[in-house]
Coordinates of C-alpha atoms and ligand atoms in Angstrom, one line a residue:
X914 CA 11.2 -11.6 -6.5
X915 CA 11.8 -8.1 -5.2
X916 CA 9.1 -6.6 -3.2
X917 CA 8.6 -4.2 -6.0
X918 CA 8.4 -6.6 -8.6
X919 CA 5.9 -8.1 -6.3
X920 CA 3.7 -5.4 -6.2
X921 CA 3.7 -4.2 -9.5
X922 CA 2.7 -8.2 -10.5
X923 CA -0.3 -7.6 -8.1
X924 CA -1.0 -4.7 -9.8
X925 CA -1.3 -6.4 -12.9
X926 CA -3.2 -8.6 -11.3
X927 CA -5.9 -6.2 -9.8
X928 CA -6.1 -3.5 -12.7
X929 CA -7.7 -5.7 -15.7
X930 CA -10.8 -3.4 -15.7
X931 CA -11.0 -0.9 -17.7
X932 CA -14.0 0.5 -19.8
X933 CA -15.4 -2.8 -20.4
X934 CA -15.6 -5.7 -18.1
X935 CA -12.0 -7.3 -18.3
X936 CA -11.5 -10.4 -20.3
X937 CA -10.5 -12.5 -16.7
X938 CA -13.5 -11.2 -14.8
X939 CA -15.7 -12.4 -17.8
X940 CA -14.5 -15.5 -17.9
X941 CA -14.8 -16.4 -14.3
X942 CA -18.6 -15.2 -14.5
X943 CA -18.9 -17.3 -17.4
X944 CA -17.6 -20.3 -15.1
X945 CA -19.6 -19.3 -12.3
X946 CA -22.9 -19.4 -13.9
X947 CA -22.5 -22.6 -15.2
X948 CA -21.2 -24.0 -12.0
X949 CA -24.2 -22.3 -10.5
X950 CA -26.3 -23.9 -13.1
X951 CA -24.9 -27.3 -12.6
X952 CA -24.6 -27.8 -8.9
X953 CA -27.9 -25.6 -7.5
X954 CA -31.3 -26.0 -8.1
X955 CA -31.9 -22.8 -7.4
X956 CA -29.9 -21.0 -10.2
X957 CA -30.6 -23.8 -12.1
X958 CA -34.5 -23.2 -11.9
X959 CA -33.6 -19.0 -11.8
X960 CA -31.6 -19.3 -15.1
X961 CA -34.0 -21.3 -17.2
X962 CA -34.3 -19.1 -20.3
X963 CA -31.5 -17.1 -19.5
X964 CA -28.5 -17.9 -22.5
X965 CA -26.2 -20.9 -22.1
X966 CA -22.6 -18.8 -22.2
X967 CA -23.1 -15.4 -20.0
X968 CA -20.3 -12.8 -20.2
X969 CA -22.0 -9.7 -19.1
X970 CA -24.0 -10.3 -15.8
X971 CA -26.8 -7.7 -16.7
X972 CA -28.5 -10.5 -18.7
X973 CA -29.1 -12.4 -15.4
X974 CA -31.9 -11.9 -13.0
X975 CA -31.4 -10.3 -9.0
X976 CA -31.7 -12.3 -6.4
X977 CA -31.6 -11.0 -2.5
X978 CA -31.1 -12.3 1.0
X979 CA -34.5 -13.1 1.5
X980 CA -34.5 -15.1 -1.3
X981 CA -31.8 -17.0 -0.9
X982 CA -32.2 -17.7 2.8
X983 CA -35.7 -19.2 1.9
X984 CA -34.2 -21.3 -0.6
X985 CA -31.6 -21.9 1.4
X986 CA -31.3 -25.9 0.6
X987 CA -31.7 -25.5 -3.3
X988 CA -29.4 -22.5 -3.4
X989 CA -26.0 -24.0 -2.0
X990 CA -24.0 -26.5 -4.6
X991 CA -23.2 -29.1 -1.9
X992 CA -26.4 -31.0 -1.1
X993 CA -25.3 -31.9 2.4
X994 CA -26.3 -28.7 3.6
X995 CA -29.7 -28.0 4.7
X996 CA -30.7 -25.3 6.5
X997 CA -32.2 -27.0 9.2
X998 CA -28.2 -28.0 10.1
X999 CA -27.5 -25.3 9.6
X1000 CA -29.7 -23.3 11.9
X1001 CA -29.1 -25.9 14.6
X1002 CA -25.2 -25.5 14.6
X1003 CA -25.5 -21.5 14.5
X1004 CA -27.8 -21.5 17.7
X1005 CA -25.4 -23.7 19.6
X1006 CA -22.7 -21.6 21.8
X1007 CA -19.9 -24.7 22.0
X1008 CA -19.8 -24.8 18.2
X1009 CA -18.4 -21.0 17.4
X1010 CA -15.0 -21.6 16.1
X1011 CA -16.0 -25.0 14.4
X1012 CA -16.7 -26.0 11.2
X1013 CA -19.8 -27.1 9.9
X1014 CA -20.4 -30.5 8.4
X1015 CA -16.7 -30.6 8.9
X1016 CA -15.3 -28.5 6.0
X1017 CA -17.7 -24.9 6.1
X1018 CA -16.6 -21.8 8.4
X1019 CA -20.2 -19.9 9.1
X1020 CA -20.5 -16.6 9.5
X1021 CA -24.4 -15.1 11.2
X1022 CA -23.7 -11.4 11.2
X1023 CA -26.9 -9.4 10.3
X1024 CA -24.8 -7.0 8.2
X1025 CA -26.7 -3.4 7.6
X1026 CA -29.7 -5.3 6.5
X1027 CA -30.9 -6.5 10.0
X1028 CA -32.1 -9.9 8.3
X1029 CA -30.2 -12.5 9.3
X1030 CA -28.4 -14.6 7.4
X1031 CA -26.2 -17.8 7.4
X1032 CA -23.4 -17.5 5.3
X1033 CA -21.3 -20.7 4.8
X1034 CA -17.5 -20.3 3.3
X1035 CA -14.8 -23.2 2.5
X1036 CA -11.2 -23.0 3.5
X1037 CA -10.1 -22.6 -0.4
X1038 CA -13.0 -19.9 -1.1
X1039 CA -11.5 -18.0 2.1
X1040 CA -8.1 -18.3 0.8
X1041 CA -9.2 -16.4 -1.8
X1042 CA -11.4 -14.0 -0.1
X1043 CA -7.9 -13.2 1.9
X1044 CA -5.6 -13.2 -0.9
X1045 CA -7.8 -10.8 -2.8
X1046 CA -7.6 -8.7 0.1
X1047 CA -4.6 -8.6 2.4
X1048 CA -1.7 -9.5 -0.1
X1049 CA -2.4 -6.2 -2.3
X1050 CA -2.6 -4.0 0.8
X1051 CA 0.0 -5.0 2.7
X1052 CA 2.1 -4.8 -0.3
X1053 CA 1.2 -1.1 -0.8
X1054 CA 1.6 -0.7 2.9
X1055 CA 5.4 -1.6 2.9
X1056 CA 6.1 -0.1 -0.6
X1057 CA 5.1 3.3 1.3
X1058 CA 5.9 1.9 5.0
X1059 CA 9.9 1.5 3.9
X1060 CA 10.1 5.4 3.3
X1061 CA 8.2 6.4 6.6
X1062 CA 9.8 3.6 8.6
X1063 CA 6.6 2.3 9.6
X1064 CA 7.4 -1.2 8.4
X1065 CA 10.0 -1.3 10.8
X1066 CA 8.0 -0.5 13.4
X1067 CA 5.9 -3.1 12.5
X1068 CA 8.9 -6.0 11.8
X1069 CA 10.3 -4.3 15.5
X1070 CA 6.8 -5.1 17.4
X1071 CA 6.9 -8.3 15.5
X1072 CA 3.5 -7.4 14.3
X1073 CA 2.0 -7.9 17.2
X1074 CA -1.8 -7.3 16.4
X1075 CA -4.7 -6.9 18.5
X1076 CA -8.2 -7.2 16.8
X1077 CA -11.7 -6.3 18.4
X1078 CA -14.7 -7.6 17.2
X1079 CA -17.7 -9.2 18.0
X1080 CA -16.8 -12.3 20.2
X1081 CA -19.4 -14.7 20.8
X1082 CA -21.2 -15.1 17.5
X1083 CA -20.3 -16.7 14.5
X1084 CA -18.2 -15.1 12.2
X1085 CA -16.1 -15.9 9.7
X1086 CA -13.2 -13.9 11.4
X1087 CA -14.0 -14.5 14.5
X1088 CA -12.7 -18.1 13.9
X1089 CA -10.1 -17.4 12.2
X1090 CA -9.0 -15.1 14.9
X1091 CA -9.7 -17.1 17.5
X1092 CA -7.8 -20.0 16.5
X1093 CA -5.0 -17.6 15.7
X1094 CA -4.4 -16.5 19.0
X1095 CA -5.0 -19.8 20.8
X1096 CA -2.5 -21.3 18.8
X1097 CA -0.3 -18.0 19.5
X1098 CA -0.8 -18.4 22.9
X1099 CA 0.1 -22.1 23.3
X1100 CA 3.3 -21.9 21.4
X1101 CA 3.7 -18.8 24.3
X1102 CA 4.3 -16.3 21.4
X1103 CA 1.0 -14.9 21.7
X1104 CA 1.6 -12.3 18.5
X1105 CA -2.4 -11.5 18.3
X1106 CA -4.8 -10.9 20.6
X1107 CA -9.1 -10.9 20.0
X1108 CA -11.2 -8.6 22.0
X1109 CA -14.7 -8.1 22.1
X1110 CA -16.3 -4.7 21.3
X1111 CA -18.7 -5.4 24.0
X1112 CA -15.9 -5.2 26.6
X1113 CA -16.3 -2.1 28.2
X1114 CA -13.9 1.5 26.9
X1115 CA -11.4 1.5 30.2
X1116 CA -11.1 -2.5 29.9
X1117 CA -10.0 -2.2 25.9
X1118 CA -7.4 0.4 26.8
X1119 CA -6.2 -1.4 29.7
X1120 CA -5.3 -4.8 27.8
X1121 CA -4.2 -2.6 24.5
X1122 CA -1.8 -0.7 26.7
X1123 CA -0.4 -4.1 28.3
X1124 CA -0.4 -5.6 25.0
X1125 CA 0.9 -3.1 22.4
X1126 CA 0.1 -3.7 19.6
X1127 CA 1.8 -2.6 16.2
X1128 CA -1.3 -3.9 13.9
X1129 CA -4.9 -2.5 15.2
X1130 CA -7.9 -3.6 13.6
X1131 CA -11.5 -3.1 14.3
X1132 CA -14.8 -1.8 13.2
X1133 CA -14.3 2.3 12.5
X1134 CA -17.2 3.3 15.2
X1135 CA -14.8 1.6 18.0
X1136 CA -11.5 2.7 16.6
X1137 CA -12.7 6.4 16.4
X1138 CA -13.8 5.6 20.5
X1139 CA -10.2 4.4 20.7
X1140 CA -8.5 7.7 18.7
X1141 CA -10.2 9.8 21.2
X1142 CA -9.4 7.9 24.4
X1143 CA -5.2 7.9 22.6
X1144 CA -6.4 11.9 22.6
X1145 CA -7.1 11.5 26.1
X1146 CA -4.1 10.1 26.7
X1147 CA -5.6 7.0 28.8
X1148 CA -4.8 5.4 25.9
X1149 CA -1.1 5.1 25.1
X1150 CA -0.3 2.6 21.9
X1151 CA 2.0 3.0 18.7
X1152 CA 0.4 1.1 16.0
X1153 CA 1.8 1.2 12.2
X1154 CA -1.2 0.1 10.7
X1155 CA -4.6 0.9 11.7
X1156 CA -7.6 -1.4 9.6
X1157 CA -11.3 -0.1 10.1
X1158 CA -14.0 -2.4 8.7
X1159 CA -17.6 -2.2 8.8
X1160 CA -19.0 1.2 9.2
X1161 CA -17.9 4.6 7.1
X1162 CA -16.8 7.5 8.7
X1163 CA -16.3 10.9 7.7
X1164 CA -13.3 12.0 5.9
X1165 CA -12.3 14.4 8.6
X1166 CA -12.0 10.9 10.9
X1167 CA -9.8 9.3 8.8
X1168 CA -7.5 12.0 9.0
X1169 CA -7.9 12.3 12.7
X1170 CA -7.1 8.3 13.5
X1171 CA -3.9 8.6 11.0
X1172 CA -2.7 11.8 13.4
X1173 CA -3.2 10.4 16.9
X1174 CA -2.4 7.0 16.1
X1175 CA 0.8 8.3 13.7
X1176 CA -0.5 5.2 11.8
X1177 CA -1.2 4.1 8.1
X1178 CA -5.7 4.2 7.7
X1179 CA -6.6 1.0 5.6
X1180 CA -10.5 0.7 5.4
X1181 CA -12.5 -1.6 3.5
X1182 CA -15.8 -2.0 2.2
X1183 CA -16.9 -5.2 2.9
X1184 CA -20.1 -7.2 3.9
X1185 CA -20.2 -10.6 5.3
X1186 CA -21.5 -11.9 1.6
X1187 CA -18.0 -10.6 0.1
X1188 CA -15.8 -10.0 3.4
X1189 CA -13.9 -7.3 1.3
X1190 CA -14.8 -5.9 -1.8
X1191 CA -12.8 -2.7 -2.0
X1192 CA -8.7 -1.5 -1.5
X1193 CA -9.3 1.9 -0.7
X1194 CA -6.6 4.1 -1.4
X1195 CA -5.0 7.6 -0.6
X1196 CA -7.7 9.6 -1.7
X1197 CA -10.3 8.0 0.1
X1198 CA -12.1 6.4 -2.4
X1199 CA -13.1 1.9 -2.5
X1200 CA -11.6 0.4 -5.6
X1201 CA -13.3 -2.5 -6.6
X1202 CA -11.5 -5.4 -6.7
X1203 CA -12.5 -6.0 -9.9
X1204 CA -10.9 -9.3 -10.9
X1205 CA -13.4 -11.3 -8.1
X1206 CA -16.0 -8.8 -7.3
X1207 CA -18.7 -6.9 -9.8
X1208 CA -20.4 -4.7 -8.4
X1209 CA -22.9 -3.2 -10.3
X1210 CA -24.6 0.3 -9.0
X1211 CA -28.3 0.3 -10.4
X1212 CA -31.6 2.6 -10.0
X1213 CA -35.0 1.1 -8.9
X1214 CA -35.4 -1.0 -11.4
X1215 CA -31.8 -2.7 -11.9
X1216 CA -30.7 -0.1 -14.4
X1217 CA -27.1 0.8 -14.6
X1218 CA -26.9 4.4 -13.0
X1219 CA -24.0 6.3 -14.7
X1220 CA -20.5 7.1 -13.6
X1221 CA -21.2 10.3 -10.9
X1222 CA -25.1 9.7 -9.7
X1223 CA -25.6 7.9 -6.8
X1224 CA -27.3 4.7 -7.4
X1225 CA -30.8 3.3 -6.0
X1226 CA -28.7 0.1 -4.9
X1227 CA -26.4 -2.1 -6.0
X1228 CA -25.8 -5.9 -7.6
X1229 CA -23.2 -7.7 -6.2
X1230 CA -21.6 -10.4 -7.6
X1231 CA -18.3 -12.7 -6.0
X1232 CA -16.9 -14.8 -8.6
X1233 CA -14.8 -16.9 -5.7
X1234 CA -17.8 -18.1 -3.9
X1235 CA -18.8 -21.4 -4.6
X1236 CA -20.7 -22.9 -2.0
X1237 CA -23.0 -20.5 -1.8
X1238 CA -23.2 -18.2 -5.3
X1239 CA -23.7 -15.1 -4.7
X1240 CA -24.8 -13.5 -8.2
X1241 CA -26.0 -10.0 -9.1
X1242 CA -27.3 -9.9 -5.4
X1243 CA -28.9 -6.5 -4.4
X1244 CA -26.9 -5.4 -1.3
X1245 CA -29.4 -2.8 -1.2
X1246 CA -26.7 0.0 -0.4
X1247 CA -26.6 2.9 -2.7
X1248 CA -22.7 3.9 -3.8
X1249 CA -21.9 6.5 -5.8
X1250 CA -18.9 5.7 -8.8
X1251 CA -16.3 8.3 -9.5
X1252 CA -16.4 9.4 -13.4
X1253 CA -12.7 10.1 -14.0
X1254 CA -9.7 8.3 -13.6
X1255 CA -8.7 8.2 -9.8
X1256 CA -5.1 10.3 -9.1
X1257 CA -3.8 7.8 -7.0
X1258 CA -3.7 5.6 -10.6
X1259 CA -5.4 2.4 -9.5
X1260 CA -7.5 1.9 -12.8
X1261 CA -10.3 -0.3 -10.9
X1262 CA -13.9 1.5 -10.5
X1263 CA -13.9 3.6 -7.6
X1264 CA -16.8 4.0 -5.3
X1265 CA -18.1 5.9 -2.1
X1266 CA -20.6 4.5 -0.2
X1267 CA -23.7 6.3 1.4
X1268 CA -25.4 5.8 4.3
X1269 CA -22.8 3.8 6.2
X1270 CA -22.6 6.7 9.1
X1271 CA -21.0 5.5 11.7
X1272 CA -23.7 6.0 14.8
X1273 CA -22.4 6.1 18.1
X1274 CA -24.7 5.6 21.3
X1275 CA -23.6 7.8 23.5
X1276 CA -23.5 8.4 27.7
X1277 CA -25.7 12.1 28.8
X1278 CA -22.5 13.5 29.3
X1279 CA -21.7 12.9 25.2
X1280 CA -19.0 10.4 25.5
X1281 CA -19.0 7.9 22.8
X1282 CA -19.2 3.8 23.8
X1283 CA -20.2 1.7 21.4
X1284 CA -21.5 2.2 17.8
X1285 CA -25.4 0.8 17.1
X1286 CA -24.5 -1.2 14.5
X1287 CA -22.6 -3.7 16.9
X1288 CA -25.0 -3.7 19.6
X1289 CA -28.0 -5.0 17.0
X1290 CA -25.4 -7.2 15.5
X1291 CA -24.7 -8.6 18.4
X1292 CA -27.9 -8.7 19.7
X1293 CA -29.6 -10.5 16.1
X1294 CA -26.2 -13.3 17.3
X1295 CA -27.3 -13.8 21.2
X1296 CA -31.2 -13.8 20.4
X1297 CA -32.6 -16.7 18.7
X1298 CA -35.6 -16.0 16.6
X1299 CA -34.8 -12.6 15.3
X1300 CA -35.4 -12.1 11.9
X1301 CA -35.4 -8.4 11.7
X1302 CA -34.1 -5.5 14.8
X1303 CA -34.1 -2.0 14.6
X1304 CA -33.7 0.2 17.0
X1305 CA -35.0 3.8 16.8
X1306 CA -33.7 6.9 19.4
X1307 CA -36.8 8.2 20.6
X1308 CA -35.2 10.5 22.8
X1309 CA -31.8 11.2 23.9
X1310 CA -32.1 8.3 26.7
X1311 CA -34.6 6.1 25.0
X1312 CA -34.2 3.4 22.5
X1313 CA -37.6 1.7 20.9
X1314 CA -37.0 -1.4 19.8
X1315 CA -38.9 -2.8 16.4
X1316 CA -38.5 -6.6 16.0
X1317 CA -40.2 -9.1 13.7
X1318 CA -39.7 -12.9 15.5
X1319 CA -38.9 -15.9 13.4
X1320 CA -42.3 -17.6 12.2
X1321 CA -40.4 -20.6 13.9
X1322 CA -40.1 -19.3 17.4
X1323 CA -42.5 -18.1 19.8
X1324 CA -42.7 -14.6 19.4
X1325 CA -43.5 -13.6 23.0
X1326 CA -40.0 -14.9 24.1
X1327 CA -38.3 -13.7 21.4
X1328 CA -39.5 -10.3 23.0
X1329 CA -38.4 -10.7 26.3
X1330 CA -34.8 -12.2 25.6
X1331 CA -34.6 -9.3 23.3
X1332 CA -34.8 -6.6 25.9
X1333 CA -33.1 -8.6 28.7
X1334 CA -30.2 -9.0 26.2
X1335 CA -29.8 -5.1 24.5
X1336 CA -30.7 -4.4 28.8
X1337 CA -27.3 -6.3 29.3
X1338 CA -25.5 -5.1 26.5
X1339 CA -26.0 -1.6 27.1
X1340 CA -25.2 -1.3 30.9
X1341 CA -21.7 -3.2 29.8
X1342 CA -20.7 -0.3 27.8
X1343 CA -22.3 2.3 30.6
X1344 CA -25.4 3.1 28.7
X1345 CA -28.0 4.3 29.9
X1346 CA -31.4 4.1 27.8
X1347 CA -35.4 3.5 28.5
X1348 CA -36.2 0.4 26.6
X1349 CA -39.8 0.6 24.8
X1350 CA -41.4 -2.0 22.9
X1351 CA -42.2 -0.6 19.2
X1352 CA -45.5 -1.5 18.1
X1353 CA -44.8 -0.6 14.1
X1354 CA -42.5 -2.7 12.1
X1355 CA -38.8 -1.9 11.3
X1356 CA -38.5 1.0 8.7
X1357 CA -37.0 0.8 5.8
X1358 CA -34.7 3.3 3.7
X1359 CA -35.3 4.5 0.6
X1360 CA -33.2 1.7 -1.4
X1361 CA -35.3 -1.0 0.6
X1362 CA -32.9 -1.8 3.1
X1363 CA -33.1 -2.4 6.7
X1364 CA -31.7 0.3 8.7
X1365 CA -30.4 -1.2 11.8
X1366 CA -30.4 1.9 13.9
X1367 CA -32.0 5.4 13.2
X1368 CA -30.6 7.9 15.3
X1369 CA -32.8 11.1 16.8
X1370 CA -32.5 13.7 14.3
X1371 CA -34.6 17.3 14.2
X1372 CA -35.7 16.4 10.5
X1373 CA -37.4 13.6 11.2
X1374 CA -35.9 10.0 10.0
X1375 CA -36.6 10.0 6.5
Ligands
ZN1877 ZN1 -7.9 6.0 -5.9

């Protein structure tokens, strides 16, 4: 098979949506509720009344994160796990990188909602989660990359790849990547290398300019820190291909990593419920990948918002995951869906996200270090007990800190490990900030969600 013919099967593959859900999608909801039904006590008791053959997922009720985490036992479809195993396995440091019960990779991030979860994932459902996701871009990549030559740079620096990310806690990549680059490294290949984004600025560039890498791939706040330091010129790497998860920037960013990098952008909108949900493409805009993800943009009350108005939230729904079914979840992020047909011809929904600013904390002089977002993630992974963080800029040196502790943990100490910890975490990256204990709980936005961090801003938070 040519690479062409390749990519236009994908395409196939990946463009069944059209006005009306497409006849695959529907059919793996249909499958998915009644696997739900059958194997979790949870849906099963959530579904009661609800019609024996669903093809359209508006007839089901929402669930959440809270919800599930408190059902956490009833809601999985394998009745080994518990959450009590669970919780015991994510809070010891030797296991990261293992499985649990044998057979699960585990991922703890906090996401943008700041309430931690424990996301459990098989080998086969990741499979899919990466097939869904990697094979179409890259695809596209080298179906452009052949005309620029890119994808010679990257067969000529043997794509060498260095990712940064959030070492230390569990996540689902981080094992993945971990175990890539051991393996790499005891074969004495070493093609991939894993930093940590709490490595400090000068330390990143140093082992990305030994290394070289020809795939770079990181959150956007820390890739934009990295564009900058390329500007610099302290920085002095060729990648081809440039991926930015996590956090949106704005447009003019994009644009700004593609020119000092001379590299291809791929970003994705993902969340550690659907790992990716989106291919975006030329024109800046996520395409759904509609054959495995629904996502459903909704007003207050779970009411489909029309093409062009920003939704309320939205209802996610990821018709690979089986261990854990996630079903018309509310994500709790408010995306706006394009109303015509997209130029770049991908026929899937297209959507723009809101409120996924990248913020940066910042040294007096205004050099960028880290983003927020990584500093409470990594925080809600070091610090047991957390159940929801925020951190609020009080000032342009101080930080206030709003935590609600774990009803199982002894709140005092959840307090104190909390500031030693962000205390640490911030002097790594050559912060600077007064640390002050919030008295008031964590505010939420508008659509309900946690917002990790809320930056100083002259019009107040909102
Ligand atoms: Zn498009």
């Amino acid at each position: 098979m040519t690479l062409v013919n390749m990519a236009q099967r994908i395409n196939v593959l990946n463009g069944s949506t059209g006005e009306r859900l497409g006849e695959l999608q529907s059919r793996r909801l249909t499958e998915l509720v009644q696997f739900a039904r059958t194997h979790s006590p949870f849906y099963r008791g959530l579904y009661d009344g609800v019609p024996q053959h669903v093809t359209d997922p508006a007839v089901l009720p929402v669930t959440n994160k809270a919800v599930l985490m408190e059902d956490f036992d009833d809601w999985s479809t394998d009745r080994e796990i518990t959450r009590d195993a669970a919780e015991a396995f994510v809070s010891d440091p030797e296991m990261i990188g293992h499985k649990f019960l044998g057979k699960y990779l585990v991922s703890t991030t906090s996401g943008t909602s700041g309430y931690r979860g424990i996301f459990l994932m098989s080998e086969e459902e990741l499979a899919q989660a990466g097939r869904i996701n990697l094979l179409p871009q890259v695809v596209d990549f080298l179906k452009k990359g052949i005309v620029s030559g890119a994808a010679l740079r990257l067969v000529r620096g043997r794509l060498r790849s260095a990712s940064i990310i959030a070492t230390g806690a569990h996540h689902i990549l981080n094992s993945i990547r971990l175990r890539s680059s051991e393996s790499g490294r005891r074969k004495g290949s070493n093609r991939n290398i894993v930093l940590s984004v709490l490595q400090p600025v000068s330390e990143l560039v140093r082992e990305l300019n030994a290394f070289q890498p020809v795939m770079l791939s990181s959150y956007a706040g820390i890739i934009s820190i990295l564009a900058s330091e390329q500007e610099k010129g302290t920085l002095s790497i060729r990648p081809a291909l440039v991926a930015l998860t996590g956090e949106g920037l704005p447009t003019s960013e994009y644009a700004r990593i593609e020119r000092v990098f001379g590299a291809r952008v791929i970003d994705s909108y993902g969340c550690s419920e659907a790992i990716t949900m989106s291919r975006s493409c030329e024109h800046r805009w996520h395409h759904i990948l509609s054959d495995w993800i629904i996502v459903e943009p909704v007003d207050e009350d779970w009411r489909p918002v029309p093409p062009g108005t920003l939704s309320h939230t939205t209802l996610l729904t990821v018709l690979y995951r089986k261990t854990q079914p996630i079903i018309r979840y509310d994500l709790g992020d408010a995306v706006l869906q394009r109303p015509d047909p997209c130029p770049c011809g991908n026929p899937n929904p297209a959507v723009r996200v809101s409120g996924r600013a990248v913020d940066l904390l910042r040294t007096p002089d205004g050099a960028a270090k880290t983003s927020a977002a990584l500093v409470v993630e990594s925080l809600a992974a070091k610090v047991d007990g957390i159940r929801q963080l925020q951190l609020l800029q009080t000032g342009p040196a101080t930080l206030e800190v709003r935590l609600v502790p774990d009803h199982r943990v002894e709140s005092e100490s959840v307090w104190t490990n909390t500031l030693a910890v962000l205390a640490r975490l911030l002097a790594d990256n050559e912060l600077e900030y007064t640390l002050k204990r919030g008295t008031a709980p964590p505010e939420l936005s508008p659509g309900g969600k946690l917002r990790q961090f809320i930056p100083a801003a002259p019009s107040g938070s909102g």
